[in-house]
Amino acid sequence: MVRPTASAMASAESGRRAAGSGRLDKYSVLLPTYNERENLPLIVWLLVKSFSESAINYEIIIIDDGSPDGTREVAEQLEKIYGSDRILLRPREKKLGLGTAYIHGIKHATGNYIIIMDADLSHHPKFIPEFIRKQKEGNFDIVSGTRYKGNGGVYGWDLKRKLISRGANFITQILLRPGASDLTGSFRLYRKEVLQKIIESCVSKGYVFQMEVIVRARQLGCTVGEVPISFVDRVYGESKLGGNEIVSFLKGLLTLFATT
Ligand code: GDD
Ligand code: MN
């Protein structure tokens, strides 16, 4: 858990007051997709089920980056099935990176909370009610899913992939000491105005975004709660994390180390 290092942001304070009893809360899920045709209907169905069962107000924003596999057409169908107040397709023309996909998505969000997660079923929506409970419990600015604490874990990754993730976390912990246990994970809940504020200072475009957000959040004095999650490797499609993303992660990390 990250303790506030400075006074909390004024905007976060006003958000806390507005949250009140929680009855007016709305959760905007940002789902970035690139070639997720098989996964998208399943993840949307699971999300709708989870939110409906817990009577949570929500919207799901799909940010498709011109996937050649027809993901966008699938999203258009889902918009029709569930209604355009629940499913909002906000696509971009081409693959512009994971970090900027969130920045694009948040512009269209109407909720006071933002949930980011992967669309490939590696993040199960069943954890979302736990995130929400955790957020209310500690009045946190951010609740981060963690694979590296408590019952959290990773299933289905080979040794190489595990080493990349552990390595990225380890180096970042040493260089930047952000104090959260899963820095590269991307299953999180944010107060919307907090994420907006953090994004203003973010420079990364790809996978390094998750790490940068947590590091900048700490500098701003945001509070971070953690919920252990299990990450299950995808069944359909393939990961987009290639050598280029790893190089830009390291570059981003060194830039943050030098500038913060
Ligand atoms: N719109 C858009 N644009 N979506 C993208 C892009 C992009 O350029 N690149 C990836 N995505 C989407 C994928 O379609 C998926 O929904 C999600 O982002 C995660 O991508 P994956 O390619 O499945 O990532 P991963 O499983 O290898 O990586 C996981 O672990 C990393 C390290 O912990 C994810 O949880 C990452 O977010 C995490 O950083
Ligand atoms: Mn994945």
mmCIF file of C-alpha atoms and ligand atoms in Angstrom:
data_model
loop_
_atom_site.group_PDB
_atom_site.id
_atom_site.type_symbol
_atom_site.label_atom_id
_atom_site.label_comp_id
_atom_site.label_asym_id
_atom_site.label_seq_id
_atom_site.Cartn_x
_atom_site.Cartn_y
_atom_site.Cartn_z
ATOM 1 C CA MET A 1 0.000 0.000 0.000
ATOM 2 C CA VAL A 2 1.368 3.424 -0.928
ATOM 3 C CA ARG A 3 1.064 6.060 1.750
ATOM 4 C CA PRO A 4 0.427 9.639 0.653
ATOM 5 C CA THR A 5 3.752 11.407 0.349
ATOM 6 C CA ALA A 6 2.332 14.897 -0.036
ATOM 7 C CA SER A 7 -1.013 16.505 0.534
ATOM 8 C CA ALA A 8 -3.698 14.882 -1.552
ATOM 9 C CA MET A 9 -4.785 16.684 -4.662
ATOM 10 C CA ALA A 10 -7.580 19.195 -4.375
ATOM 11 C CA SER A 11 -9.416 17.542 -7.225
ATOM 12 C CA ALA A 12 -9.272 14.212 -5.460
ATOM 13 C CA GLU A 13 -10.818 15.842 -2.401
ATOM 14 C CA SER A 14 -13.746 17.193 -4.335
ATOM 15 C CA GLY A 15 -14.172 13.736 -5.872
ATOM 16 C CA ARG A 16 -14.381 12.216 -2.425
ATOM 17 C CA ARG A 17 -17.134 14.576 -1.433
ATOM 18 C CA ALA A 18 -19.042 14.005 -4.650
ATOM 19 C CA ALA A 19 -18.825 10.251 -4.162
ATOM 20 C CA GLY A 20 -21.018 10.585 -1.057
ATOM 21 C CA SER A 21 -23.000 7.460 -0.327
ATOM 22 C CA GLY A 22 -21.825 5.831 -3.527
ATOM 23 C CA ARG A 23 -25.318 5.612 -4.968
ATOM 24 C CA LEU A 24 -24.516 7.932 -7.852
ATOM 25 C CA ASP A 25 -21.250 6.235 -8.675
ATOM 26 C CA LYS A 26 -20.652 5.161 -12.232
ATOM 27 C CA TYR A 27 -17.811 2.964 -13.420
ATOM 28 C CA SER A 28 -16.363 3.425 -16.912
ATOM 29 C CA VAL A 29 -14.406 0.394 -18.100
ATOM 30 C CA LEU A 30 -11.733 1.123 -20.698
ATOM 31 C CA LEU A 31 -11.158 -1.909 -22.912
ATOM 32 C CA PRO A 32 -8.314 -1.487 -25.399
ATOM 33 C CA THR A 33 -8.447 -4.053 -28.193
ATOM 34 C CA TYR A 34 -6.145 -5.119 -30.942
ATOM 35 C CA ASN A 35 -7.171 -8.362 -32.658
ATOM 36 C CA GLU A 36 -9.510 -9.560 -29.908
ATOM 37 C CA ARG A 37 -12.399 -10.777 -32.081
ATOM 38 C CA GLU A 38 -12.884 -14.048 -30.162
ATOM 39 C CA ASN A 39 -12.389 -12.552 -26.706
ATOM 40 C CA LEU A 40 -14.489 -9.402 -26.892
ATOM 41 C CA PRO A 41 -18.011 -10.941 -26.727
ATOM 42 C CA LEU A 42 -16.967 -13.085 -23.754
ATOM 43 C CA ILE A 43 -15.337 -10.332 -21.735
ATOM 44 C CA VAL A 44 -18.264 -7.984 -22.382
ATOM 45 C CA TRP A 45 -20.748 -10.676 -21.342
ATOM 46 C CA LEU A 46 -18.831 -11.362 -18.133
ATOM 47 C CA LEU A 47 -18.606 -7.633 -17.362
ATOM 48 C CA VAL A 48 -22.309 -7.055 -17.920
ATOM 49 C CA LYS A 49 -23.129 -10.071 -15.740
ATOM 50 C CA SER A 50 -20.831 -8.955 -12.949
ATOM 51 C CA PHE A 51 -22.110 -5.357 -12.921
ATOM 52 C CA SER A 52 -25.759 -6.382 -13.172
ATOM 53 C CA GLU A 53 -25.517 -8.889 -10.325
ATOM 54 C CA SER A 54 -24.016 -6.253 -8.045
ATOM 55 C CA ALA A 55 -26.355 -3.472 -9.233
ATOM 56 C CA ILE A 56 -23.414 -1.307 -10.278
ATOM 57 C CA ASN A 57 -23.868 1.520 -12.785
ATOM 58 C CA TYR A 58 -21.398 1.144 -15.648
ATOM 59 C CA GLU A 59 -20.357 1.737 -19.227
ATOM 60 C CA ILE A 60 -17.817 -0.160 -21.314
ATOM 61 C CA ILE A 61 -15.667 1.867 -23.689
ATOM 62 C CA ILE A 62 -13.971 -0.185 -26.396
ATOM 63 C CA ILE A 63 -10.897 1.417 -27.924
ATOM 64 C CA ASP A 64 -10.111 -0.612 -31.013
ATOM 65 C CA ASP A 65 -7.007 0.346 -32.948
ATOM 66 C CA GLY A 66 -8.004 -0.655 -36.471
ATOM 67 C CA SER A 67 -7.646 -4.389 -35.777
ATOM 68 C CA PRO A 68 -7.345 -6.266 -39.066
ATOM 69 C CA ASP A 69 -9.251 -9.276 -37.642
ATOM 70 C CA GLY A 70 -12.660 -7.558 -37.541
ATOM 71 C CA THR A 71 -12.770 -6.732 -33.812
ATOM 72 C CA ARG A 72 -14.422 -3.422 -34.651
ATOM 73 C CA GLU A 73 -17.361 -5.115 -36.389
ATOM 74 C CA VAL A 74 -17.799 -7.375 -33.351
ATOM 75 C CA ALA A 75 -17.837 -4.284 -31.121
ATOM 76 C CA GLU A 76 -20.491 -2.672 -33.337
ATOM 77 C CA GLN A 77 -22.674 -5.762 -32.886
ATOM 78 C CA LEU A 78 -22.188 -5.634 -29.108
ATOM 79 C CA GLU A 79 -23.200 -1.968 -29.111
ATOM 80 C CA LYS A 80 -26.466 -2.986 -30.762
ATOM 81 C CA ILE A 81 -27.081 -5.919 -28.435
ATOM 82 C CA TYR A 82 -26.407 -4.190 -25.104
ATOM 83 C CA GLY A 83 -27.263 -0.608 -26.111
ATOM 84 C CA SER A 84 -25.038 2.357 -26.909
ATOM 85 C CA ASP A 85 -25.357 3.729 -23.374
ATOM 86 C CA ARG A 86 -23.597 0.596 -22.039
ATOM 87 C CA ILE A 87 -21.177 -0.231 -24.862
ATOM 88 C CA LEU A 88 -19.358 2.691 -26.444
ATOM 89 C CA LEU A 89 -17.101 1.968 -29.391
ATOM 90 C CA ARG A 90 -14.512 4.735 -29.658
ATOM 91 C CA PRO A 91 -12.047 3.370 -32.232
ATOM 92 C CA ARG A 92 -8.890 4.759 -33.733
ATOM 93 C CA GLU A 93 -7.630 4.248 -37.255
ATOM 94 C CA LYS A 94 -4.448 2.344 -36.487
ATOM 95 C CA LYS A 95 -2.386 0.746 -33.742
ATOM 96 C CA LEU A 96 -1.172 3.692 -31.677
ATOM 97 C CA GLY A 97 -0.233 1.890 -28.460
ATOM 98 C CA LEU A 98 -1.802 0.810 -25.189
ATOM 99 C CA GLY A 99 -1.015 3.928 -23.148
ATOM 100 C CA THR A 100 -2.525 6.359 -25.631
ATOM 101 C CA ALA A 101 -5.561 4.065 -26.003
ATOM 102 C CA TYR A 102 -6.443 4.731 -22.353
ATOM 103 C CA ILE A 103 -5.888 8.459 -22.826
ATOM 104 C CA HIS A 104 -8.234 8.382 -25.806
ATOM 105 C CA GLY A 105 -10.836 6.303 -23.941
ATOM 106 C CA ILE A 106 -10.996 8.465 -20.827
ATOM 107 C CA LYS A 107 -12.035 11.459 -22.939
ATOM 108 C CA HIS A 108 -15.305 9.660 -23.631
ATOM 109 C CA ALA A 109 -15.902 8.389 -20.102
ATOM 110 C CA THR A 110 -18.911 9.696 -18.167
ATOM 111 C CA GLY A 111 -18.315 7.729 -14.957
ATOM 112 C CA ASN A 112 -16.647 9.123 -11.830
ATOM 113 C CA TYR A 113 -14.485 5.998 -11.640
ATOM 114 C CA ILE A 114 -12.362 4.414 -14.364
ATOM 115 C CA ILE A 115 -11.514 0.729 -14.554
ATOM 116 C CA ILE A 116 -8.787 -0.374 -16.921
ATOM 117 C CA MET A 117 -8.302 -4.002 -17.867
ATOM 118 C CA ASP A 118 -7.230 -6.239 -20.729
ATOM 119 C CA ALA A 119 -9.830 -7.531 -23.162
ATOM 120 C CA ASP A 120 -8.305 -11.000 -23.601
ATOM 121 C CA LEU A 121 -9.870 -12.611 -20.491
ATOM 122 C CA SER A 122 -6.607 -12.495 -18.553
ATOM 123 C CA HIS A 123 -8.385 -10.206 -16.087
ATOM 124 C CA HIS A 124 -11.602 -11.675 -14.719
ATOM 125 C CA PRO A 125 -14.444 -9.215 -14.035
ATOM 126 C CA LYS A 126 -15.287 -11.124 -10.837
ATOM 127 C CA PHE A 127 -12.551 -9.086 -9.121
ATOM 128 C CA ILE A 128 -14.212 -5.750 -9.877
ATOM 129 C CA PRO A 129 -16.659 -5.805 -6.926
ATOM 130 C CA GLU A 130 -13.607 -6.438 -4.709
ATOM 131 C CA PHE A 131 -11.830 -3.425 -6.216
ATOM 132 C CA ILE A 132 -14.882 -1.295 -5.494
ATOM 133 C CA ARG A 133 -15.148 -2.566 -1.923
ATOM 134 C CA LYS A 134 -11.454 -1.904 -1.362
ATOM 135 C CA GLN A 135 -11.747 1.616 -2.779
ATOM 136 C CA LYS A 136 -14.635 2.485 -0.447
ATOM 137 C CA GLU A 137 -12.949 0.851 2.531
ATOM 138 C CA GLY A 138 -9.842 3.046 2.388
ATOM 139 C CA ASN A 139 -11.223 5.888 0.253
ATOM 140 C CA PHE A 140 -8.321 5.184 -2.111
ATOM 141 C CA ASP A 141 -7.470 7.219 -5.219
ATOM 142 C CA ILE A 142 -6.317 4.043 -6.969
ATOM 143 C CA VAL A 143 -6.944 0.369 -6.398
ATOM 144 C CA SER A 144 -4.415 -1.789 -8.178
ATOM 145 C CA GLY A 145 -4.809 -5.470 -8.909
ATOM 146 C CA THR A 146 -1.647 -7.289 -7.908
ATOM 147 C CA ARG A 147 -0.254 -10.591 -9.094
ATOM 148 C CA TYR A 148 2.577 -10.374 -6.598
ATOM 149 C CA LYS A 149 0.913 -10.310 -3.193
ATOM 150 C CA GLY A 150 -1.388 -12.526 -1.122
ATOM 151 C CA ASN A 151 -3.401 -14.922 -3.263
ATOM 152 C CA GLY A 152 -2.405 -13.128 -6.457
ATOM 153 C CA GLY A 153 -0.646 -15.059 -9.189
ATOM 154 C CA VAL A 154 0.049 -15.717 -12.844
ATOM 155 C CA TYR A 155 -1.179 -18.814 -14.662
ATOM 156 C CA GLY A 156 -0.078 -20.060 -18.055
ATOM 157 C CA TRP A 157 3.045 -17.988 -18.645
ATOM 158 C CA ASP A 158 6.319 -19.659 -19.592
ATOM 159 C CA LEU A 159 9.490 -18.952 -17.652
ATOM 160 C CA LYS A 160 10.679 -16.292 -20.097
ATOM 161 C CA ARG A 161 7.461 -14.277 -19.783
ATOM 162 C CA LYS A 162 7.501 -14.601 -15.990
ATOM 163 C CA LEU A 163 11.076 -13.366 -15.876
ATOM 164 C CA ILE A 164 10.246 -10.354 -18.079
ATOM 165 C CA SER A 165 7.378 -9.337 -15.786
ATOM 166 C CA ARG A 166 9.245 -10.011 -12.529
ATOM 167 C CA GLY A 167 12.334 -8.306 -13.947
ATOM 168 C CA ALA A 168 10.413 -5.197 -14.979
ATOM 169 C CA ASN A 169 8.852 -4.977 -11.513
ATOM 170 C CA PHE A 170 12.142 -5.620 -9.764
ATOM 171 C CA ILE A 171 14.155 -3.000 -11.679
ATOM 172 C CA THR A 172 11.406 -0.432 -11.270
ATOM 173 C CA GLN A 173 11.127 -1.101 -7.523
ATOM 174 C CA ILE A 174 14.861 -0.531 -7.128
ATOM 175 C CA LEU A 175 15.136 2.559 -9.314
ATOM 176 C CA LEU A 176 11.929 4.358 -8.385
ATOM 177 C CA ARG A 177 10.651 2.784 -5.154
ATOM 178 C CA PRO A 178 7.002 3.416 -5.903
ATOM 179 C CA GLY A 179 5.871 1.093 -3.098
ATOM 180 C CA ALA A 180 3.165 -0.858 -4.938
ATOM 181 C CA SER A 181 3.720 -4.562 -5.583
ATOM 182 C CA ASP A 182 2.544 -4.868 -9.221
ATOM 183 C CA LEU A 183 3.784 -1.943 -11.267
ATOM 184 C CA THR A 184 3.221 -3.255 -14.762
ATOM 185 C CA GLY A 185 -0.167 -4.825 -14.199
ATOM 186 C CA SER A 186 -3.090 -3.243 -15.958
ATOM 187 C CA PHE A 187 -6.136 -4.234 -13.924
ATOM 188 C CA ARG A 188 -6.903 -1.138 -11.889
ATOM 189 C CA LEU A 189 -9.568 1.228 -10.636
ATOM 190 C CA TYR A 190 -9.011 4.993 -10.523
ATOM 191 C CA ARG A 191 -10.920 8.028 -9.434
ATOM 192 C CA LYS A 192 -11.491 9.624 -12.785
ATOM 193 C CA GLU A 193 -10.140 13.057 -11.941
ATOM 194 C CA VAL A 194 -7.062 11.485 -10.388
ATOM 195 C CA LEU A 195 -6.270 9.507 -13.532
ATOM 196 C CA GLN A 196 -6.917 12.586 -15.649
ATOM 197 C CA LYS A 197 -4.520 14.594 -13.535
ATOM 198 C CA ILE A 198 -1.824 11.900 -13.701
ATOM 199 C CA ILE A 199 -2.206 11.499 -17.461
ATOM 200 C CA GLU A 200 -1.366 15.187 -17.963
ATOM 201 C CA SER A 201 2.191 14.447 -16.907
ATOM 202 C CA CYS A 202 2.590 11.060 -18.613
ATOM 203 C CA VAL A 203 4.885 10.773 -21.610
ATOM 204 C CA SER A 204 4.768 7.051 -22.436
ATOM 205 C CA LYS A 205 2.757 5.590 -25.274
ATOM 206 C CA GLY A 206 3.007 1.813 -24.882
ATOM 207 C CA TYR A 207 3.057 -0.780 -22.100
ATOM 208 C CA VAL A 208 5.310 1.350 -19.888
ATOM 209 C CA PHE A 209 2.254 3.535 -19.231
ATOM 210 C CA GLN A 210 1.046 1.382 -16.279
ATOM 211 C CA MET A 211 4.353 1.761 -14.518
ATOM 212 C CA GLU A 212 4.580 5.477 -15.212
ATOM 213 C CA VAL A 213 1.070 6.064 -13.862
ATOM 214 C CA ILE A 214 1.841 4.437 -10.499
ATOM 215 C CA VAL A 215 5.142 6.310 -10.172
ATOM 216 C CA ARG A 216 3.532 9.678 -10.993
ATOM 217 C CA ALA A 217 0.576 8.904 -8.719
ATOM 218 C CA ARG A 218 2.918 8.479 -5.802
ATOM 219 C CA GLN A 219 4.616 11.795 -6.569
ATOM 220 C CA LEU A 220 1.228 13.484 -6.482
ATOM 221 C CA GLY A 221 0.530 11.957 -3.088
ATOM 222 C CA CYS A 222 -2.238 9.625 -4.252
ATOM 223 C CA THR A 223 -3.263 6.672 -2.112
ATOM 224 C CA VAL A 224 -3.075 3.191 -3.614
ATOM 225 C CA GLY A 225 -4.921 0.136 -2.310
ATOM 226 C CA GLU A 226 -4.135 -3.343 -3.604
ATOM 227 C CA VAL A 227 -6.275 -6.383 -4.361
ATOM 228 C CA PRO A 228 -4.617 -9.722 -5.173
ATOM 229 C CA ILE A 229 -5.726 -11.000 -8.592
ATOM 230 C CA SER A 230 -5.027 -14.067 -10.667
ATOM 231 C CA PHE A 231 -3.819 -13.332 -14.174
ATOM 232 C CA VAL A 232 -4.598 -16.144 -16.597
ATOM 233 C CA ASP A 233 -2.787 -16.222 -19.924
ATOM 234 C CA ARG A 234 -5.011 -15.766 -22.943
ATOM 235 C CA VAL A 235 -6.511 -18.735 -24.811
ATOM 236 C CA TYR A 236 -7.460 -16.898 -28.032
ATOM 237 C CA GLY A 237 -5.150 -14.642 -30.032
ATOM 238 C CA GLU A 238 -1.660 -13.597 -29.067
ATOM 239 C CA SER A 239 0.138 -11.101 -26.864
ATOM 240 C CA LYS A 240 1.234 -7.824 -28.434
ATOM 241 C CA LEU A 241 4.135 -7.422 -26.060
ATOM 242 C CA GLY A 242 7.149 -7.742 -28.340
ATOM 243 C CA GLY A 243 10.808 -6.812 -28.204
ATOM 244 C CA ASN A 244 10.006 -3.212 -29.188
ATOM 245 C CA GLU A 245 7.725 -2.804 -26.177
ATOM 246 C CA ILE A 246 10.421 -4.152 -23.873
ATOM 247 C CA VAL A 247 12.975 -1.706 -25.267
ATOM 248 C CA SER A 248 10.572 1.197 -24.872
ATOM 249 C CA PHE A 249 9.772 0.022 -21.329
ATOM 250 C CA LEU A 250 13.443 0.244 -20.398
ATOM 251 C CA LYS A 251 13.794 3.631 -22.094
ATOM 252 C CA GLY A 252 10.713 4.904 -20.274
ATOM 253 C CA LEU A 253 11.998 3.597 -16.967
ATOM 254 C CA LEU A 254 15.355 5.320 -17.382
ATOM 255 C CA THR A 255 13.643 8.547 -18.441
ATOM 256 C CA LEU A 256 11.523 8.448 -15.275
ATOM 257 C CA PHE A 257 14.569 7.652 -13.184
ATOM 258 C CA ALA A 258 16.402 10.641 -14.642
ATOM 259 C CA THR A 259 13.514 13.084 -14.424
ATOM 260 C CA THR A 260 11.710 12.275 -11.191
HETATM 261 N N1 GDD B 1 -6.218 -0.289 -28.682
HETATM 262 C C1 GDD B 1 -5.075 -0.959 -28.467
HETATM 263 N N2 GDD B 1 -3.917 -0.528 -29.061
HETATM 264 N N3 GDD B 1 -5.081 -2.058 -27.679
HETATM 265 C C2 GDD B 1 -3.924 -2.728 -27.490
HETATM 266 C C3 GDD B 1 -2.700 -2.330 -28.080
HETATM 267 C C4 GDD B 1 -2.709 -1.172 -28.913
HETATM 268 O O1 GDD B 1 -1.709 -0.745 -29.474
HETATM 269 N N4 GDD B 1 -1.726 -3.214 -27.677
HETATM 270 C C5 GDD B 1 -2.342 -4.104 -26.872
HETATM 271 N N5 GDD B 1 -3.668 -3.842 -26.769
HETATM 272 C C6 GDD B 1 -4.665 -4.532 -25.948
HETATM 273 C C7 GDD B 1 -4.857 -6.011 -26.195
HETATM 274 O O2 GDD B 1 -5.797 -6.256 -27.224
HETATM 275 C C8 GDD B 1 -5.318 -6.511 -24.826
HETATM 276 O O3 GDD B 1 -6.693 -6.282 -24.624
HETATM 277 C C9 GDD B 1 -4.533 -5.621 -23.860
HETATM 278 O O4 GDD B 1 -4.222 -4.439 -24.607
HETATM 279 C C10 GDD B 1 -3.248 -6.262 -23.327
HETATM 280 O O5 GDD B 1 -2.429 -6.675 -24.415
HETATM 281 P P1 GDD B 1 -1.707 -8.104 -24.455
HETATM 282 O O6 GDD B 1 -0.919 -8.144 -25.688
HETATM 283 O O7 GDD B 1 -2.672 -9.203 -24.193
HETATM 284 O O8 GDD B 1 -0.710 -7.955 -23.211
HETATM 285 P P2 GDD B 1 0.040 -9.102 -22.420
HETATM 286 O O9 GDD B 1 -0.923 -10.143 -21.961
HETATM 287 O O10 GDD B 1 1.219 -9.540 -23.182
HETATM 288 O O11 GDD B 1 0.553 -8.237 -21.206
HETATM 289 C C11 GDD B 1 -0.044 -8.196 -19.944
HETATM 290 O O12 GDD B 1 0.954 -8.100 -19.005
HETATM 291 C C12 GDD B 1 1.746 -6.931 -19.118
HETATM 292 C C13 GDD B 1 2.868 -7.014 -18.153
HETATM 293 O O13 GDD B 1 2.413 -7.259 -16.878
HETATM 294 C C14 GDD B 1 -0.944 -7.015 -19.780
HETATM 295 O O14 GDD B 1 -1.603 -7.073 -18.541
HETATM 296 C C15 GDD B 1 -0.181 -5.706 -19.891
HETATM 297 O O15 GDD B 1 -1.063 -4.636 -19.704
HETATM 298 C C16 GDD B 1 0.903 -5.697 -18.881
HETATM 299 O O16 GDD B 1 1.667 -4.518 -18.985
HETATM 300 MN MN MN B 2 -2.799 -10.553 -22.612
#
